[in-house]
């Protein structure tokens, strides 16, 4: 009983940390996708203006 009670907060902390890491990774991916699409749009806009 005592052992499982000690492991519970550690598991909770690990899952919370994993969730934060996943969220950060997902946000970074979205930002990079956005910047790539923005660069493509700028390239198309510049070439169409010429």
Tab-separated table of C-alpha atoms in Angstrom:
chain	number	residue	atom	x	y	z
A	1	UNK	CA	0.000	0.000	0.000
A	2	UNK	CA	2.777	2.416	0.973
A	3	UNK	CA	4.771	1.648	-2.194
A	4	UNK	CA	1.911	2.411	-4.599
A	5	UNK	CA	1.118	5.615	-2.714
A	6	UNK	CA	4.729	6.752	-3.213
A	7	UNK	CA	4.696	5.917	-6.950
A	8	UNK	CA	1.463	7.762	-7.711
A	9	UNK	CA	2.782	11.389	-7.590
A	10	UNK	CA	5.846	10.372	-9.623
A	11	UNK	CA	3.644	8.872	-12.346
A	12	UNK	CA	1.394	11.927	-12.296
A	13	UNK	CA	4.396	14.254	-12.572
A	14	UNK	CA	5.861	12.200	-15.433
A	15	UNK	CA	2.595	12.225	-17.377
A	16	UNK	CA	2.250	15.972	-16.799
A	17	UNK	CA	5.802	16.575	-18.024
A	18	UNK	CA	5.187	14.343	-21.046
A	19	UNK	CA	2.005	16.290	-21.839
A	20	UNK	CA	3.901	19.613	-21.643
A	21	UNK	CA	6.677	18.260	-23.890
A	22	UNK	CA	4.096	16.983	-26.409
A	23	UNK	CA	2.222	20.301	-26.405
A	24	UNK	CA	5.454	22.263	-26.930
A	25	UNK	CA	6.502	19.927	-29.742
A	26	UNK	CA	3.073	20.210	-31.392
A	27	UNK	CA	3.119	24.022	-31.127
A	28	UNK	CA	6.626	24.199	-32.610
A	29	UNK	CA	5.513	21.996	-35.512
A	30	UNK	CA	2.505	24.245	-36.145
A	31	UNK	CA	4.687	27.378	-36.061
A	32	UNK	CA	7.203	25.872	-38.498
A	33	UNK	CA	4.387	24.765	-40.829
A	34	UNK	CA	2.946	28.283	-40.689
A	35	UNK	CA	6.302	29.931	-41.418
A	36	UNK	CA	6.907	27.552	-44.352
A	37	UNK	CA	3.490	28.326	-45.847
A	38	UNK	CA	4.100	32.035	-45.267
A	39	UNK	CA	7.459	31.815	-47.068
A	40	UNK	CA	5.795	29.970	-49.965
A	41	UNK	CA	3.082	32.638	-50.131
A	42	UNK	CA	5.702	35.415	-50.171
A	43	UNK	CA	7.591	33.629	-52.953
A	44	UNK	CA	4.426	33.225	-55.055
A	45	UNK	CA	3.414	36.838	-54.370
A	46	UNK	CA	6.819	38.194	-55.408
A	47	UNK	CA	6.991	36.100	-58.577
A	48	UNK	CA	3.434	37.013	-59.572
A	49	UNK	CA	4.178	40.712	-59.063
A	50	UNK	CA	7.121	40.536	-61.462
